Amino acid sequence: GVVFDSGPAPIFPKDVAKGLHLVCPVLPKGMWESIASAFFAATKARFVYGKSEDALKKTQFNVPQLYFYSGDDKVIPDMKIHPDEYLANLSTFISRCMEVRNNNGNGIKEGQAS
């Protein structure tokens, strides 16, 4: 199976800056925003992310897929608030992966997309 944590989703320098500030609060958030903006401009990251998002929209994997999203990208606190829902989704996903694996050695059911 495939697990996507907070993606595919639009990503912008301010989002990256927020994450960097969380892991390294020594630098002010405004400085991280400047660094992230420079990185995005130099690497054309927004364009590349956009192409990746488009490719994932057009491509269907023939394996089970699990997408984790949360309103503020704080999966762990949401897991504490909705543990039954997260565990049920995860359990269903793992069961589907095992079913696909057991039906065909290479993990893909013939003629079936998930």
mmCIF file of N, CA and C in Angstrom:
data_model
loop_
_atom_site.group_PDB
_atom_site.id
_atom_site.type_symbol
_atom_site.label_atom_id
_atom_site.label_comp_id
_atom_site.label_asym_id
_atom_site.label_seq_id
_atom_site.Cartn_x
_atom_site.Cartn_y
_atom_site.Cartn_z
ATOM 1 N N GLY A 1 0.815 -1.181 0.000
ATOM 2 C CA GLY A 1 0.000 0.000 0.000
ATOM 3 C C GLY A 1 0.863 1.251 0.000
ATOM 4 N N VAL A 2 0.177 2.391 -0.124
ATOM 5 C CA VAL A 2 0.842 3.691 -0.153
ATOM 6 C C VAL A 2 0.222 4.562 0.928
ATOM 7 N N VAL A 3 1.064 5.223 1.724
ATOM 8 C CA VAL A 3 0.590 6.151 2.748
ATOM 9 C C VAL A 3 1.089 7.544 2.402
ATOM 10 N N PHE A 4 0.151 8.499 2.338
ATOM 11 C CA PHE A 4 0.497 9.895 2.118
ATOM 12 C C PHE A 4 0.183 10.647 3.397
ATOM 13 N N ASP A 5 1.176 11.285 3.977
ATOM 14 C CA ASP A 5 0.980 12.090 5.180
ATOM 15 C C ASP A 5 0.925 13.549 4.762
ATOM 16 N N SER A 6 -0.274 14.122 4.807
ATOM 17 C CA SER A 6 -0.490 15.532 4.457
ATOM 18 C C SER A 6 -0.137 15.833 3.014
ATOM 19 N N GLY A 7 -0.338 14.915 2.154
ATOM 20 C CA GLY A 7 -0.075 15.152 0.748
ATOM 21 C C GLY A 7 -0.787 14.121 -0.086
ATOM 22 N N PRO A 8 -1.041 14.303 -1.309
ATOM 23 C CA PRO A 8 -0.685 15.521 -2.033
ATOM 24 C C PRO A 8 -1.594 16.671 -1.608
ATOM 25 N N ALA A 9 -0.988 17.801 -1.378
ATOM 26 C CA ALA A 9 -1.724 18.997 -0.986
ATOM 27 C C ALA A 9 -0.883 20.199 -1.366
ATOM 28 N N PRO A 10 -1.535 21.317 -1.614
ATOM 29 C CA PRO A 10 -0.759 22.519 -1.936
ATOM 30 C C PRO A 10 0.201 22.858 -0.801
ATOM 31 N N ILE A 11 1.397 23.233 -1.155
ATOM 32 C CA ILE A 11 2.389 23.619 -0.158
ATOM 33 C C ILE A 11 3.024 24.936 -0.596
ATOM 34 N N PHE A 12 3.228 25.787 0.375
ATOM 35 C CA PHE A 12 3.755 27.119 0.105
ATOM 36 C C PHE A 12 4.865 27.428 1.096
ATOM 37 N N PRO A 13 5.685 28.437 0.806
ATOM 38 C CA PRO A 13 6.794 28.766 1.707
ATOM 39 C C PRO A 13 6.359 28.979 3.157
ATOM 40 N N LYS A 14 5.210 29.617 3.374
ATOM 41 C CA LYS A 14 4.758 29.854 4.756
ATOM 42 C C LYS A 14 4.500 28.538 5.487
ATOM 43 N N ASP A 15 4.046 27.499 4.746
ATOM 44 C CA ASP A 15 3.820 26.190 5.361
ATOM 45 C C ASP A 15 5.135 25.546 5.772
ATOM 46 N N VAL A 16 6.114 25.641 4.896
ATOM 47 C CA VAL A 16 7.440 25.092 5.194
ATOM 48 C C VAL A 16 8.055 25.846 6.366
ATOM 49 N N ALA A 17 7.916 27.169 6.350
ATOM 50 C CA ALA A 17 8.470 27.993 7.430
ATOM 51 C C ALA A 17 7.872 27.616 8.778
ATOM 52 N N LYS A 18 6.579 27.357 8.785
ATOM 53 C CA LYS A 18 5.902 26.964 10.031
ATOM 54 C C LYS A 18 6.504 25.673 10.580
ATOM 55 N N GLY A 19 6.698 24.686 9.701
ATOM 56 C CA GLY A 19 7.287 23.420 10.131
ATOM 57 C C GLY A 19 8.723 23.584 10.601
ATOM 58 N N LEU A 20 9.502 24.383 9.872
ATOM 59 C CA LEU A 20 10.889 24.607 10.265
ATOM 60 C C LEU A 20 10.974 25.320 11.605
ATOM 61 N N HIS A 21 10.086 26.273 11.815
ATOM 62 C CA HIS A 21 10.069 27.000 13.082
ATOM 63 C C HIS A 21 9.709 26.069 14.245
ATOM 64 N N LEU A 22 8.824 25.106 13.991
ATOM 65 C CA LEU A 22 8.456 24.156 15.047
ATOM 66 C C LEU A 22 9.637 23.295 15.464
ATOM 67 N N VAL A 23 10.456 22.877 14.498
ATOM 68 C CA VAL A 23 11.591 22.008 14.829
ATOM 69 C C VAL A 23 12.830 22.797 15.226
ATOM 70 N N CYS A 24 12.879 24.077 14.847
ATOM 71 C CA CYS A 24 14.038 24.906 15.202
ATOM 72 C C CYS A 24 13.570 26.312 15.566
ATOM 73 N N PRO A 25 12.981 26.467 16.761
ATOM 74 C CA PRO A 25 12.442 27.770 17.148
ATOM 75 C C PRO A 25 13.509 28.810 17.492
ATOM 76 N N VAL A 26 14.784 28.437 17.398
ATOM 77 C CA VAL A 26 15.857 29.388 17.680
ATOM 78 C C VAL A 26 15.776 30.571 16.716
ATOM 79 N N LEU A 27 15.451 30.290 15.451
ATOM 80 C CA LEU A 27 15.290 31.361 14.468
ATOM 81 C C LEU A 27 13.837 31.833 14.479
ATOM 82 N N PRO A 28 13.631 33.135 14.337
ATOM 83 C CA PRO A 28 12.253 33.637 14.295
ATOM 84 C C PRO A 28 11.509 33.126 13.064
ATOM 85 N N LYS A 29 10.189 33.016 13.192
ATOM 86 C CA LYS A 29 9.379 32.496 12.096
ATOM 87 C C LYS A 29 9.554 33.338 10.832
ATOM 88 N N GLY A 30 9.677 34.651 10.982
ATOM 89 C CA GLY A 30 9.870 35.531 9.824
ATOM 90 C C GLY A 30 11.139 35.205 9.061
ATOM 91 N N MET A 31 12.196 34.818 9.770
ATOM 92 C CA MET A 31 13.450 34.446 9.107
ATOM 93 C C MET A 31 13.260 33.143 8.340
ATOM 94 N N TRP A 32 12.530 32.186 8.954
ATOM 95 C CA TRP A 32 12.261 30.928 8.255
ATOM 96 C C TRP A 32 11.440 31.184 7.002
ATOM 97 N N GLU A 33 10.501 32.143 7.064
ATOM 98 C CA GLU A 33 9.697 32.461 5.890
ATOM 99 C C GLU A 33 10.573 33.008 4.765
ATOM 100 N N SER A 34 11.544 33.839 5.121
ATOM 101 C CA SER A 34 12.472 34.374 4.109
ATOM 102 C C SER A 34 13.312 33.257 3.500
ATOM 103 N N ILE A 35 13.802 32.361 4.339
ATOM 104 C CA ILE A 35 14.625 31.244 3.859
ATOM 105 C C ILE A 35 13.786 30.334 2.952
ATOM 106 N N ALA A 36 12.585 30.009 3.388
ATOM 107 C CA ALA A 36 11.714 29.129 2.600
ATOM 108 C C ALA A 36 11.344 29.791 1.275
ATOM 109 N N SER A 37 11.050 31.080 1.301
ATOM 110 C CA SER A 37 10.701 31.792 0.062
ATOM 111 C C SER A 37 11.878 31.788 -0.907
ATOM 112 N N ALA A 38 13.080 32.002 -0.402
ATOM 113 C CA ALA A 38 14.274 31.974 -1.265
ATOM 114 C C ALA A 38 14.476 30.579 -1.849
ATOM 115 N N PHE A 39 14.294 29.561 -1.029
ATOM 116 C CA PHE A 39 14.422 28.181 -1.499
ATOM 117 C C PHE A 39 13.402 27.892 -2.597
ATOM 118 N N PHE A 40 12.139 28.270 -2.360
ATOM 119 C CA PHE A 40 11.096 28.033 -3.354
ATOM 120 C C PHE A 40 11.409 28.745 -4.658
ATOM 121 N N ALA A 41 11.913 29.976 -4.575
ATOM 122 C CA ALA A 41 12.239 30.732 -5.791
ATOM 123 C C ALA A 41 13.416 30.094 -6.527
ATOM 124 N N ALA A 42 14.452 29.712 -5.782
ATOM 125 C CA ALA A 42 15.669 29.156 -6.406
ATOM 126 C C ALA A 42 15.419 27.792 -7.043
ATOM 127 N N THR A 43 14.565 26.992 -6.437
ATOM 128 C CA THR A 43 14.364 25.617 -6.922
ATOM 129 C C THR A 43 13.074 25.454 -7.718
ATOM 130 N N LYS A 44 12.284 26.521 -7.807
ATOM 131 C CA LYS A 44 10.969 26.450 -8.462
ATOM 132 C C LYS A 44 10.114 25.356 -7.820
ATOM 133 N N ALA A 45 10.228 25.242 -6.515
ATOM 134 C CA ALA A 45 9.565 24.168 -5.766
ATOM 135 C C ALA A 45 8.059 24.178 -5.939
ATOM 136 N N ARG A 46 7.436 25.352 -5.936
ATOM 137 C CA ARG A 46 5.973 25.391 -6.073
ATOM 138 C C ARG A 46 5.545 24.776 -7.400
ATOM 139 N N PHE A 47 6.295 25.053 -8.459
ATOM 140 C CA PHE A 47 6.001 24.488 -9.776
ATOM 141 C C PHE A 47 6.144 22.964 -9.743
ATOM 142 N N VAL A 48 7.217 22.488 -9.127
ATOM 143 C CA VAL A 48 7.464 21.045 -9.047
ATOM 144 C C VAL A 48 6.391 20.366 -8.209
ATOM 145 N N TYR A 49 6.047 20.961 -7.062
ATOM 146 C CA TYR A 49 4.979 20.390 -6.237
ATOM 147 C C TYR A 49 3.678 20.331 -7.024
ATOM 148 N N GLY A 50 3.391 21.384 -7.784
ATOM 149 C CA GLY A 50 2.180 21.413 -8.593
ATOM 150 C C GLY A 50 2.141 20.283 -9.604
ATOM 151 N N LYS A 51 3.280 20.020 -10.252
ATOM 152 C CA LYS A 51 3.346 18.916 -11.219
ATOM 153 C C LYS A 51 3.115 17.578 -10.525
ATOM 154 N N SER A 52 3.677 17.424 -9.331
ATOM 155 C CA SER A 52 3.492 16.178 -8.574
ATOM 156 C C SER A 52 2.034 15.991 -8.190
ATOM 157 N N GLU A 53 1.402 17.074 -7.739
ATOM 158 C CA GLU A 53 -0.010 16.992 -7.370
ATOM 159 C C GLU A 53 -0.850 16.593 -8.577
ATOM 160 N N ASP A 54 -0.581 17.205 -9.729
ATOM 161 C CA ASP A 54 -1.332 16.885 -10.950
ATOM 162 C C ASP A 54 -1.132 15.423 -11.349
ATOM 163 N N ALA A 55 0.115 14.940 -11.250
ATOM 164 C CA ALA A 55 0.396 13.549 -11.612
ATOM 165 C C ALA A 55 -0.360 12.585 -10.703
ATOM 166 N N LEU A 56 -0.415 12.883 -9.410
ATOM 167 C CA LEU A 56 -1.134 12.005 -8.484
ATOM 168 C C LEU A 56 -2.641 12.040 -8.726
ATOM 169 N N LYS A 57 -3.158 13.179 -9.171
ATOM 170 C CA LYS A 57 -4.588 13.260 -9.486
ATOM 171 C C LYS A 57 -4.928 12.400 -10.702
ATOM 172 N N LYS A 58 -3.991 12.299 -11.651
ATOM 173 C CA LYS A 58 -4.242 11.591 -12.906
ATOM 174 C C LYS A 58 -3.898 10.105 -12.825
ATOM 175 N N THR A 59 -3.102 9.720 -11.845
ATOM 176 C CA THR A 59 -2.612 8.350 -11.748
ATOM 177 C C THR A 59 -3.304 7.621 -10.615
ATOM 178 N N GLN A 60 -3.864 6.480 -10.913
ATOM 179 C CA GLN A 60 -4.463 5.644 -9.883
ATOM 180 C C GLN A 60 -3.540 4.462 -9.618
ATOM 181 N N PHE A 61 -3.133 4.325 -8.374
ATOM 182 C CA PHE A 61 -2.311 3.192 -7.989
ATOM 183 C C PHE A 61 -3.186 1.965 -7.842
ATOM 184 N N ASN A 62 -2.670 0.823 -8.192
ATOM 185 C CA ASN A 62 -3.408 -0.436 -8.074
ATOM 186 C C ASN A 62 -3.163 -1.099 -6.734
ATOM 187 N N VAL A 63 -2.977 -0.270 -5.721
ATOM 188 C CA VAL A 63 -2.772 -0.769 -4.359
ATOM 189 C C VAL A 63 -3.591 0.110 -3.411
ATOM 190 N N PRO A 64 -3.869 -0.382 -2.213
ATOM 191 C CA PRO A 64 -4.592 0.449 -1.241
ATOM 192 C C PRO A 64 -3.808 1.727 -0.928
ATOM 193 N N GLN A 65 -4.553 2.823 -0.713
ATOM 194 C CA GLN A 65 -3.946 4.112 -0.409
ATOM 195 C C GLN A 65 -4.569 4.687 0.857
ATOM 196 N N LEU A 66 -3.733 5.268 1.715
ATOM 197 C CA LEU A 66 -4.207 5.899 2.937
ATOM 198 C C LEU A 66 -3.677 7.322 2.958
ATOM 199 N N TYR A 67 -4.593 8.286 3.137
ATOM 200 C CA TYR A 67 -4.231 9.699 3.169
ATOM 201 C C TYR A 67 -4.523 10.249 4.554
ATOM 202 N N PHE A 68 -3.509 10.816 5.196
ATOM 203 C CA PHE A 68 -3.683 11.474 6.488
ATOM 204 C C PHE A 68 -3.696 12.974 6.264
ATOM 205 N N TYR A 69 -4.737 13.627 6.730
ATOM 206 C CA TYR A 69 -4.844 15.082 6.672
ATOM 207 C C TYR A 69 -5.399 15.572 7.990
ATOM 208 N N SER A 70 -5.086 16.799 8.310
ATOM 209 C CA SER A 70 -5.717 17.445 9.447
ATOM 210 C C SER A 70 -5.791 18.937 9.151
ATOM 211 N N GLY A 71 -6.679 19.616 9.810
ATOM 212 C CA GLY A 71 -6.910 21.026 9.542
ATOM 213 C C GLY A 71 -5.679 21.891 9.683
ATOM 214 N N ASP A 72 -4.862 21.606 10.663
ATOM 215 C CA ASP A 72 -3.663 22.414 10.880
ATOM 216 C C ASP A 72 -2.403 21.562 10.803
ATOM 217 N N ASP A 73 -2.485 20.425 10.108
ATOM 218 C CA ASP A 73 -1.366 19.524 9.937
ATOM 219 C C ASP A 73 -0.762 19.094 11.271
ATOM 220 N N LYS A 74 -1.632 18.796 12.202
ATOM 221 C CA LYS A 74 -1.191 18.294 13.504
ATOM 222 C C LYS A 74 -1.826 16.937 13.707
ATOM 223 N N VAL A 75 -1.279 15.930 13.045
ATOM 224 C CA VAL A 75 -1.881 14.601 13.059
ATOM 225 C C VAL A 75 -1.919 14.003 14.456
ATOM 226 N N ILE A 76 -0.860 14.133 15.219
ATOM 227 C CA ILE A 76 -0.815 13.486 16.529
ATOM 228 C C ILE A 76 -1.904 14.016 17.463
ATOM 229 N N PRO A 77 -2.088 15.356 17.617
ATOM 230 C CA PRO A 77 -3.193 15.806 18.470
ATOM 231 C C PRO A 77 -4.547 15.335 17.952
ATOM 232 N N ASP A 78 -4.743 15.335 16.637
ATOM 233 C CA ASP A 78 -6.015 14.846 16.105
ATOM 234 C C ASP A 78 -6.203 13.375 16.429
ATOM 235 N N MET A 79 -5.106 12.604 16.429
ATOM 236 C CA MET A 79 -5.207 11.192 16.779
ATOM 237 C C MET A 79 -5.674 11.037 18.222
ATOM 238 N N LYS A 80 -5.256 11.959 19.099
ATOM 239 C CA LYS A 80 -5.681 11.900 20.498
ATOM 240 C C LYS A 80 -7.150 12.263 20.642
ATOM 241 N N ILE A 81 -7.643 13.154 19.779
ATOM 242 C CA ILE A 81 -9.039 13.588 19.844
ATOM 243 C C ILE A 81 -9.964 12.550 19.213
ATOM 244 N N HIS A 82 -9.512 11.919 18.113
ATOM 245 C CA HIS A 82 -10.326 10.946 17.363
ATOM 246 C C HIS A 82 -9.597 9.609 17.228
ATOM 247 N N PRO A 83 -9.183 9.010 18.337
ATOM 248 C CA PRO A 83 -8.380 7.787 18.223
ATOM 249 C C PRO A 83 -9.107 6.632 17.549
ATOM 250 N N ASP A 84 -10.398 6.480 17.816
ATOM 251 C CA ASP A 84 -11.143 5.364 17.227
ATOM 252 C C ASP A 84 -11.201 5.484 15.708
ATOM 253 N N GLU A 85 -11.441 6.697 15.214
ATOM 254 C CA GLU A 85 -11.511 6.920 13.767
ATOM 255 C C GLU A 85 -10.164 6.646 13.099
ATOM 256 N N TYR A 86 -9.076 7.151 13.689
ATOM 257 C CA TYR A 86 -7.750 6.914 13.109
ATOM 258 C C TYR A 86 -7.396 5.438 13.132
ATOM 259 N N LEU A 87 -7.637 4.784 14.257
ATOM 260 C CA LEU A 87 -7.292 3.368 14.358
ATOM 261 C C LEU A 87 -8.145 2.518 13.425
ATOM 262 N N ALA A 88 -9.415 2.864 13.271
ATOM 263 C CA ALA A 88 -10.288 2.115 12.354
ATOM 264 C C ALA A 88 -9.797 2.270 10.911
ATOM 265 N N ASN A 89 -9.452 3.489 10.516
ATOM 266 C CA ASN A 89 -8.937 3.710 9.158
ATOM 267 C C ASN A 89 -7.630 2.980 8.939
ATOM 268 N N LEU A 90 -6.750 3.041 9.910
ATOM 269 C CA LEU A 90 -5.464 2.359 9.786
ATOM 270 C C LEU A 90 -5.656 0.845 9.725
ATOM 271 N N SER A 91 -6.529 0.316 10.556
ATOM 272 C CA SER A 91 -6.801 -1.123 10.561
ATOM 273 C C SER A 91 -7.378 -1.580 9.224
ATOM 274 N N THR A 92 -8.336 -0.823 8.683
ATOM 275 C CA THR A 92 -8.925 -1.148 7.391
ATOM 276 C C THR A 92 -7.867 -1.121 6.296
ATOM 277 N N PHE A 93 -7.013 -0.115 6.334
ATOM 278 C CA PHE A 93 -5.945 0.016 5.339
ATOM 279 C C PHE A 93 -5.002 -1.188 5.393
ATOM 280 N N ILE A 94 -4.573 -1.558 6.572
ATOM 281 C CA ILE A 94 -3.648 -2.688 6.711
ATOM 282 C C ILE A 94 -4.323 -3.979 6.244
ATOM 283 N N SER A 95 -5.587 -4.149 6.573
ATOM 284 C CA SER A 95 -6.319 -5.343 6.112
ATOM 285 C C SER A 95 -6.388 -5.392 4.592
ATOM 286 N N ARG A 96 -6.653 -4.242 3.963
ATOM 287 C CA ARG A 96 -6.710 -4.193 2.494
ATOM 288 C C ARG A 96 -5.349 -4.517 1.891
ATOM 289 N N CYS A 97 -4.289 -3.998 2.493
ATOM 290 C CA CYS A 97 -2.935 -4.300 1.992
ATOM 291 C C CYS A 97 -2.659 -5.800 2.069
ATOM 292 N N MET A 98 -3.027 -6.409 3.173
ATOM 293 C CA MET A 98 -2.784 -7.835 3.343
ATOM 294 C C MET A 98 -3.642 -8.644 2.367
ATOM 295 N N GLU A 99 -4.866 -8.205 2.127
ATOM 296 C CA GLU A 99 -5.739 -8.901 1.184
ATOM 297 C C GLU A 99 -5.148 -8.861 -0.226
ATOM 298 N N VAL A 100 -4.676 -7.690 -0.627
ATOM 299 C CA VAL A 100 -4.068 -7.553 -1.957
ATOM 300 C C VAL A 100 -2.821 -8.419 -2.037
ATOM 301 N N ARG A 101 -2.015 -8.384 -1.007
ATOM 302 C CA ARG A 101 -0.772 -9.178 -0.990
ATOM 303 C C ARG A 101 -1.078 -10.667 -1.086
ATOM 304 N N ASN A 102 -2.081 -11.118 -0.354
ATOM 305 C CA ASN A 102 -2.411 -12.538 -0.343
ATOM 306 C C ASN A 102 -3.069 -13.016 -1.632
ATOM 307 N N ASN A 103 -3.748 -12.124 -2.347
ATOM 308 C CA ASN A 103 -4.412 -12.498 -3.593
ATOM 309 C C ASN A 103 -3.454 -12.609 -4.767
ATOM 310 N N ASN A 104 -2.345 -11.932 -4.684
ATOM 311 C CA ASN A 104 -1.392 -11.934 -5.796
ATOM 312 C C ASN A 104 -0.026 -11.617 -5.224
ATOM 313 N N GLY A 105 0.939 -12.457 -5.450
ATOM 314 C CA GLY A 105 2.282 -12.312 -4.891
ATOM 315 C C GLY A 105 2.914 -10.951 -5.095
ATOM 316 N N ASN A 106 2.572 -10.241 -6.184
ATOM 317 C CA ASN A 106 3.199 -8.939 -6.405
ATOM 318 C C ASN A 106 2.391 -7.806 -5.779
ATOM 319 N N GLY A 107 1.319 -8.117 -5.061
ATOM 320 C CA GLY A 107 0.576 -7.102 -4.340
ATOM 321 C C GLY A 107 -0.496 -6.390 -5.131
ATOM 322 N N ILE A 108 -0.772 -6.796 -6.367
ATOM 323 C CA ILE A 108 -1.786 -6.138 -7.181
ATOM 324 C C ILE A 108 -2.787 -7.157 -7.654
ATOM 325 N N LYS A 109 -4.046 -6.893 -7.389
ATOM 326 C CA LYS A 109 -5.096 -7.770 -7.897
ATOM 327 C C LYS A 109 -5.230 -7.531 -9.395
ATOM 328 N N GLU A 110 -5.282 -8.613 -10.141
ATOM 329 C CA GLU A 110 -5.395 -8.489 -11.582
ATOM 330 C C GLU A 110 -6.715 -7.822 -11.948
ATOM 331 N N GLY A 111 -6.631 -6.775 -12.811
ATOM 332 C CA GLY A 111 -7.794 -6.095 -13.323
ATOM 333 C C GLY A 111 -8.564 -5.280 -12.299
ATOM 334 N N GLN A 112 -7.961 -5.010 -11.141
ATOM 335 C CA GLN A 112 -8.685 -4.242 -10.140
ATOM 336 C C GLN A 112 -7.818 -3.099 -9.633
ATOM 337 N N ALA A 113 -8.358 -1.914 -9.660
ATOM 338 C CA ALA A 113 -7.688 -0.745 -9.088
ATOM 339 C C ALA A 113 -8.353 -0.427 -7.761
ATOM 340 N N SER A 114 -7.574 0.015 -6.797
ATOM 341 C CA SER A 114 -8.142 0.371 -5.486
ATOM 342 C C SER A 114 -8.279 1.858 -5.374
#
